Each structure stands twice: as C-alpha cells, then as structure tokens.
Coordinates of C-alpha atoms and ligand atoms in Angstrom, one line a residue:
X22 CA -4.3 -30.1 3.5
X23 CA -2.0 -27.3 4.8
X24 CA -3.7 -24.0 5.5
X25 CA -2.0 -20.7 4.6
X26 CA -2.5 -17.2 5.8
X27 CA -2.8 -14.7 3.0
X28 CA -2.8 -10.9 2.9
X29 CA -3.4 -8.3 0.2
X30 CA -1.0 -5.4 -0.4
X31 CA -1.7 -1.7 -0.3
X32 CA -0.5 1.2 -2.5
X33 CA -1.0 4.6 -0.7
X34 CA -2.0 7.5 -3.0
X35 CA -2.0 10.4 -0.5
X36 CA -0.9 10.4 3.1
X37 CA -0.1 12.8 5.9
X38 CA 2.2 11.5 8.7
X39 CA 0.7 11.9 12.2
X40 CA 3.4 11.5 14.9
X41 CA 2.3 10.3 18.3
X42 CA 3.9 9.6 21.7
X43 CA 5.2 6.1 20.6
X44 CA 5.1 3.6 17.8
X45 CA 1.8 2.2 18.9
X46 CA 0.2 5.7 18.7
X47 CA 1.9 7.1 15.6
X48 CA 0.7 6.6 12.0
X49 CA -0.8 8.5 9.2
X50 CA -4.1 9.4 7.6
X51 CA -4.6 8.9 3.9
X52 CA -6.1 7.0 1.0
X53 CA -4.9 4.2 -1.2
X54 CA -5.8 1.0 -3.0
X55 CA -5.8 -2.5 -1.5
X56 CA -4.4 -4.8 -4.2
X57 CA -3.6 -8.4 -5.1
X58 CA -1.7 -10.8 -5.7
X59 CA -1.6 -11.8 -2.1
X60 CA 1.5 -12.6 0.0
X61 CA 1.2 -16.0 1.8
X62 CA 2.6 -17.9 4.8
X63 CA 2.0 -21.6 5.1
X64 CA 3.0 -22.8 8.6
X65 CA 4.9 -26.1 8.6
X66 CA 5.7 -26.2 4.9
X67 CA 9.3 -26.2 3.7
X68 CA 10.7 -23.8 1.2
X69 CA 11.2 -20.1 0.7
X70 CA 10.0 -18.2 -2.3
X71 CA 11.2 -16.0 -3.9
X72 CA 14.0 -15.3 -1.5
X73 CA 13.4 -11.8 0.0
X74 CA 14.4 -11.7 3.7
X75 CA 12.1 -9.3 5.4
X76 CA 13.0 -8.7 9.1
X77 CA 9.4 -7.5 9.8
X78 CA 8.0 -11.1 9.8
X79 CA 10.1 -12.4 12.7
X80 CA 10.1 -9.1 14.6
X81 CA 6.3 -8.9 14.7
X82 CA 6.0 -12.6 15.6
X83 CA 8.5 -12.2 18.4
X84 CA 6.4 -9.4 19.9
X85 CA 3.8 -12.1 20.4
X86 CA 6.4 -14.5 21.8
X87 CA 6.8 -16.9 19.0
X88 CA 8.9 -17.7 15.8
X89 CA 6.7 -19.5 13.3
X90 CA 8.4 -21.7 10.7
X91 CA 6.9 -22.3 7.2
X92 CA 6.9 -21.3 3.6
X93 CA 6.7 -17.6 2.7
X94 CA 5.6 -16.4 -0.7
X95 CA 6.0 -12.7 -1.7
X96 CA 4.7 -12.2 -5.2
X97 CA 5.6 -8.5 -5.2
X98 CA 9.0 -7.0 -4.7
X99 CA 9.9 -5.0 -1.5
X100 CA 11.0 -1.4 -1.5
X101 CA 8.9 -0.3 -4.5
X102 CA 5.7 0.9 -2.8
X103 CA 3.5 -2.2 -2.4
X104 CA 3.7 -2.4 1.4
X105 CA 5.5 -5.7 1.3
X106 CA 7.0 -4.9 4.7
X107 CA 3.5 -4.4 6.2
X108 CA 2.3 -7.6 4.6
X109 CA 5.3 -9.5 6.0
X110 CA 4.8 -8.1 9.5
X111 CA 1.0 -9.0 9.3
X112 CA 1.8 -12.6 8.3
X113 CA 4.4 -13.0 11.1
X114 CA 2.1 -11.5 13.7
X115 CA -1.0 -13.5 12.6
X116 CA 0.9 -16.7 12.4
X117 CA 2.3 -16.1 15.9
X118 CA -1.1 -15.2 17.2
X119 CA -2.5 -18.5 15.9
X120 CA 0.3 -20.4 17.7
X121 CA -0.2 -18.5 20.9
X122 CA -4.0 -18.2 20.9
X123 CA -3.8 -14.4 20.8
X124 CA -6.4 -12.2 19.2
X125 CA -6.2 -10.6 15.8
X126 CA -6.1 -7.0 17.1
X127 CA -3.1 -7.8 19.3
X128 CA -1.4 -9.2 16.2
X129 CA -2.2 -6.1 14.1
X130 CA -0.9 -3.9 16.9
X131 CA 2.4 -5.7 16.9
X132 CA 2.7 -5.5 13.1
X133 CA 1.9 -1.8 13.1
X134 CA 4.5 -1.2 15.9
X135 CA 7.2 -2.9 13.9
X136 CA 6.4 -0.9 10.8
X137 CA 6.5 2.4 12.7
X138 CA 9.6 1.6 14.6
X139 CA 11.5 0.7 11.5
X140 CA 10.0 3.6 9.4
X141 CA 8.8 1.1 6.7
X142 CA 5.2 2.1 7.1
X143 CA 2.7 4.3 8.9
X144 CA -0.7 3.4 7.7
X145 CA -0.3 0.2 5.6
X146 CA -1.2 -2.2 8.4
X147 CA -4.5 -0.4 9.1
X148 CA -5.2 -0.2 5.4
X149 CA -4.5 -3.9 4.7
X150 CA -6.7 -4.9 7.7
X151 CA -9.6 -3.2 6.0
X152 CA -8.3 -4.8 2.8
X153 CA -10.9 -4.1 0.0
X154 CA -10.7 -1.7 -3.0
X155 CA -10.4 2.0 -2.1
X156 CA -9.1 2.4 1.5
X157 CA -9.8 5.6 3.5
X158 CA -7.9 6.2 6.7
X159 CA -9.6 9.0 8.7
X160 CA -7.4 8.7 11.8
X161 CA -4.0 7.2 12.5
X162 CA -2.9 4.1 14.5
X163 CA -3.1 0.3 14.4
X164 CA -6.3 -1.5 13.4
X165 CA -8.8 -1.2 16.3
X166 CA -7.6 2.4 17.0
X167 CA -7.6 3.9 13.5
X168 CA -10.9 4.8 11.9
X169 CA -10.6 3.1 8.5
X170 CA -13.2 2.4 5.8
X171 CA -12.9 0.7 2.5
X172 CA -15.1 0.9 -0.6
X173 CA -15.2 -2.0 -3.1
X174 CA -14.2 -0.9 -6.6
X175 CA -16.2 -1.8 -9.8
X176 CA -15.7 -5.3 -11.2
X177 CA -13.5 -5.3 -14.3
X178 CA -11.1 -2.6 -12.8
X179 CA -7.4 -3.3 -13.3
X180 CA -4.5 -1.6 -11.7
X181 CA -1.4 -1.2 -13.9
X182 CA 1.8 -0.4 -12.0
X183 CA 4.8 1.0 -13.9
X184 CA 8.0 0.9 -11.9
X185 CA 11.0 3.2 -12.4
X186 CA 12.9 1.9 -9.3
X187 CA 12.7 1.7 -5.6
X188 CA 12.9 4.3 -2.8
X189 CA 13.4 4.2 1.0
X190 CA 10.2 4.7 2.9
X191 CA 11.9 7.0 5.4
X192 CA 12.8 9.3 2.4
X193 CA 9.2 9.2 1.3
X194 CA 7.9 10.1 4.8
X195 CA 10.4 13.0 5.0
X196 CA 9.1 14.3 1.6
X197 CA 5.5 14.1 2.7
X198 CA 6.3 15.8 6.0
X199 CA 7.4 19.1 4.2
X200 CA 4.9 22.0 4.5
X201 CA 4.1 22.0 0.8
X202 CA 3.1 18.3 0.8
X203 CA 1.2 18.6 4.1
X204 CA -0.8 21.5 2.8
X205 CA -1.7 20.0 -0.6
X206 CA -2.4 16.5 0.7
X207 CA -4.5 17.9 3.6
X208 CA -6.6 19.9 1.1
X209 CA -7.2 16.8 -1.0
X210 CA -7.9 14.5 1.9
X211 CA -10.5 16.9 3.3
X212 CA -12.3 16.9 -0.1
X213 CA -12.2 13.1 -0.4
X214 CA -13.3 12.5 3.2
X215 CA -16.2 14.9 2.8
X216 CA -17.7 12.8 0.0
X217 CA -15.7 9.6 -0.6
X218 CA -15.9 8.0 -4.0
X219 CA -13.5 6.5 -6.5
X220 CA -14.0 9.5 -8.9
X221 CA -13.2 12.0 -6.1
X222 CA -10.2 9.9 -5.1
X223 CA -8.7 9.9 -8.5
X224 CA -9.5 13.6 -9.1
X225 CA -7.6 14.6 -6.0
X226 CA -4.8 12.0 -6.5
X227 CA -4.2 13.3 -10.0
X228 CA -4.4 16.9 -8.8
X229 CA -1.6 16.3 -6.3
X230 CA 0.5 14.3 -8.8
X231 CA 0.4 17.1 -11.4
X232 CA 0.8 20.0 -8.9
X233 CA 3.8 18.5 -7.3
X234 CA 5.1 17.0 -10.6
X235 CA 5.5 13.6 -8.9
X236 CA 5.3 11.7 -12.3
X237 CA 8.2 13.6 -13.9
X238 CA 10.3 14.0 -10.7
X239 CA 10.0 10.5 -9.4
X240 CA 9.1 8.2 -12.3
X241 CA 10.6 10.2 -15.2
X242 CA 7.4 10.3 -17.3
X243 CA 4.4 12.5 -17.8
X244 CA 1.4 10.4 -17.0
X245 CA -1.1 12.5 -19.0
X246 CA 1.0 12.1 -22.1
X247 CA 1.3 8.3 -21.7
X248 CA -2.5 8.0 -21.2
X249 CA -3.6 10.6 -23.8
X250 CA -6.4 9.3 -26.0
X251 CA -6.8 6.0 -24.1
X252 CA -10.4 5.3 -23.1
X253 CA -11.8 3.8 -19.8
X254 CA -9.0 5.2 -17.6
X255 CA -10.3 5.8 -14.0
X256 CA -7.3 7.8 -13.0
X257 CA -3.6 7.6 -11.9
X258 CA -1.2 8.5 -9.1
X259 CA 2.4 8.1 -8.1
X260 CA 3.7 6.2 -5.1
X261 CA 7.4 6.3 -4.6
X262 CA 8.8 5.7 -8.1
X263 CA 5.8 3.7 -9.3
X264 CA 3.1 5.1 -11.7
X265 CA -0.2 3.5 -10.7
X266 CA -3.0 3.6 -13.3
X267 CA -6.6 2.2 -12.9
X268 CA -8.4 1.2 -16.0
X269 CA -11.1 -1.1 -17.4
X270 CA -10.1 -4.4 -19.0
X271 CA -10.4 -3.2 -22.6
X272 CA -7.7 -0.6 -22.1
X273 CA -5.2 -2.7 -20.2
X274 CA -3.2 -3.9 -23.2
X275 CA -2.8 -0.4 -24.7
X276 CA -1.6 1.1 -21.3
X277 CA 0.8 -1.7 -20.6
X278 CA 2.3 -1.2 -24.1
X279 CA 2.7 2.5 -23.6
X280 CA 4.2 2.3 -20.1
X281 CA 6.7 -0.4 -21.2
X282 CA 7.5 1.8 -24.2
X283 CA 8.3 4.7 -21.8
X284 CA 10.9 2.4 -20.1
X285 CA 8.9 1.3 -17.0
X286 CA 8.7 -2.2 -15.6
X287 CA 5.0 -3.0 -15.8
X288 CA 3.0 -5.2 -13.4
X289 CA -0.7 -6.0 -13.6
X290 CA -2.6 -6.0 -10.3
X291 CA -6.3 -6.4 -9.3
X292 CA -8.2 -4.8 -6.4
X293 CA -8.1 -7.0 -3.3
X294 CA -10.8 -9.5 -2.7
X295 CA -10.6 -9.1 1.1
X296 CA -8.5 -8.5 4.2
X297 CA -5.9 -11.0 5.6
X298 CA -7.4 -14.5 5.9
X299 CA -6.7 -18.2 6.6
X300 CA -7.4 -20.2 3.4
Ligands
ATP25 N1 15.8 -6.8 -2.3 C1 15.3 -5.9 -1.5 N2 15.0 -4.6 -1.9 C2 14.5 -3.7 -1.0 N3 14.1 -4.0 0.3 C3 14.4 -5.2 0.7 C4 15.0 -6.2 -0.1 N4 15.1 -7.3 0.6 C5 14.6 -7.0 1.8 N5 14.2 -5.8 1.9 C6 13.6 -5.2 3.1 O1 12.3 -5.0 2.8 C7 11.7 -3.9 3.5 C8 11.1 -3.0 2.5 O2 10.3 -2.0 3.2 P1 9.8 -0.7 2.5 O3 9.0 0.0 3.4 O4 11.0 0.0 1.9 O5 9.0 -1.2 1.2 P2 7.6 -1.8 1.0 O6 7.0 -2.1 2.4 O7 7.7 -2.8 0.0 O8 6.9 -0.5 0.4 P3 6.1 0.7 1.0 O9 6.2 0.7 2.5 O10 6.6 1.9 0.4 O11 4.7 0.4 0.6 C9 12.9 -3.2 4.2 O12 12.9 -3.5 5.6 C10 14.1 -3.8 3.5 O13 15.2 -3.9 4.4
PAF26 C1 4.3 5.7 4.7 C2 3.5 4.9 3.7 C3 3.2 5.7 2.5 C4 4.4 3.7 3.2 O1 3.8 2.8 2.4 C5 2.2 4.3 4.3 O2 2.5 3.4 5.4 C6 1.2 5.3 4.7 O3 0.3 5.6 3.8 O4 1.2 5.8 5.8

C-alpha cells in the first residue's frame, strides 16, 4: 500500500516579525492554532487534486537536491490564512529528504527558508512542526532553532472559519510591522507567554482583534455581535480576512448559521492530531 506524507495547517492569531541576517535566521514569534484537515503527498501516485500549483513544494525539494513526483492533495485553499504555502514547502522538503536520506531538521530548514524568501510565511513551518492544538513560538527561526511549544486543546473543540476573501502574506507582514501592531501584539504575547493557557490565549487574541478593529476592517463583521448569546464559545480572532471561532460541538451549528448569514464562506476545522507524519 502506498504511504503518504501528511501535514496539519496553522492559523496564526498574533505574531511579531523578527528580521534576521538571512532567510534561515529570520522569522517571527507568536501564537496560533494547528488545525486539520491535513494536506497530503503520496509519492509515486498519479493525479493532482484539487489543482493548486504551489511553487513552495518544488522549491523546498530542490534545496535538498530532488524533485519528487506523486499525488498532492490540498484540502484548504491557499492565500486565505491556513498556511497552505508552509504545508506545501514541508511536504516537498520531507518527500525530498526521504528520497535523499536527509534528516527531518534539514528538511524543515529548507521549507522555512523558502517561506521566508518568498514572504509567504515567517513562523508557520516552526508551528506546524510542533503541530498540536495551541502553538506558542517563543523565539524565531526554523524548527530546531526556534523555541516552540504546543498545548493540546480539549476534546470536542471545533474551529469554525468564516472567510471574507484572501490577502497577500507580504501585506499582512507589513501591517503587523507597524509600531501600533508591534506594541499591542508584544503586550499580549508577554501576557500569554508568562502563563500559557487556552483561556489566556483567547483573552489576548480577542483583545487585539477588538482594539485594532480587525473583524470590521478585514472581515467586514463584528464578531461579538455574531456570537452574542451563543454558549460554549472559547474565543475568536482574525487572521487575514478570516474570522476564526473556537467552540464546543453543541454550538457549532448555530455559529455556522450566523456566520453564513453574515455573508462569510464557512469552513469547519478540528485541532490537529499531530505534527507532519508518514501514514
Ligand atoms: N488560487 C490561488 N490563490 C492564492 N494563492 C495561490 C493560488 N494558487 C497558488 N497560489 C500560491 O499559493 C501561495 C499562497 O501563499 P500565502 O502565504 O499567500 O497563503 P497561505 O500560505 O495559504 O496562508 P498564510 O501564509 O497566510 O497562512 C502563494 O505562493 C501563491 O502564489
Ligand atoms: C506571517 C504569518 C502570519 C503567515 O501565516 C506566519 O508565518 C507567522 O505567524 O509568522
């Protein structure tokens, strides 16, 4: 039976860019959620689903001296905020590493380098390599260099994403490099890092979302109005033009209905079950 590489995705909630002397040394610190469905690459199998052509896959593989062929499956769309580019670079790099007998850290370094060079990500590769629930990035860089921890989320937690559109990652990085964003995000990250928990994470992510009006400015909705009166909501935040809400199973139907009623394209996600793996 064919074996496939699979990887979770990552949705950053708060990040602060940390420039370094080169792509391998640059990155960001931040927090976010590792989520599924997983992207997959099955070496040697024919076919291409669902047709996105992401350059990060081959670029990362080529840094390890190979060009793996096989079937790629991306269940989430690129450009919205689900770190599809990082997932693609990771799959390419890990597939190449398997062919060449190279180590996993070398593969992750290549994936991170491609992301930073292309401005399609700063901390997604390090986050995905941890790959479970709530991801905390205390220092920047590729896996092996960055100090990253991830905390499993409670069973029964769902993540509901409401998309208003896409946004260039370079534009997002520019926005989060402004003094106002750096100040507010740094304040929140210090509070989260001092005592990491899911409650503290959502408290701070919501604080920044409301203070900087990210929901109305980027998604065109007011999150607290959409969620008003709904029980079992853990919290919410905005990444690019996506409103991300975490809630217990019993509230999912109500939230999906309200988000769709507000004109958003809604997608149901689950916290990730683990980092990239061969399955
Ligand atoms: N249909 C498409 N829409 C958007 N991007 C696409 C599409 N097809 C391929 N791409 C490529 O996919 C990559 C998307 O990377 P980008 O960093 O913008 O998004 P992402 O990785 O999905 O989300 P994020 O980094 O914000 O979490 C870009 O290199 C882009 O050129
Ligand atoms: C830049 C970014 C927000 C893109 O997803 C992410 O890579 C991060 O948190 O650094």
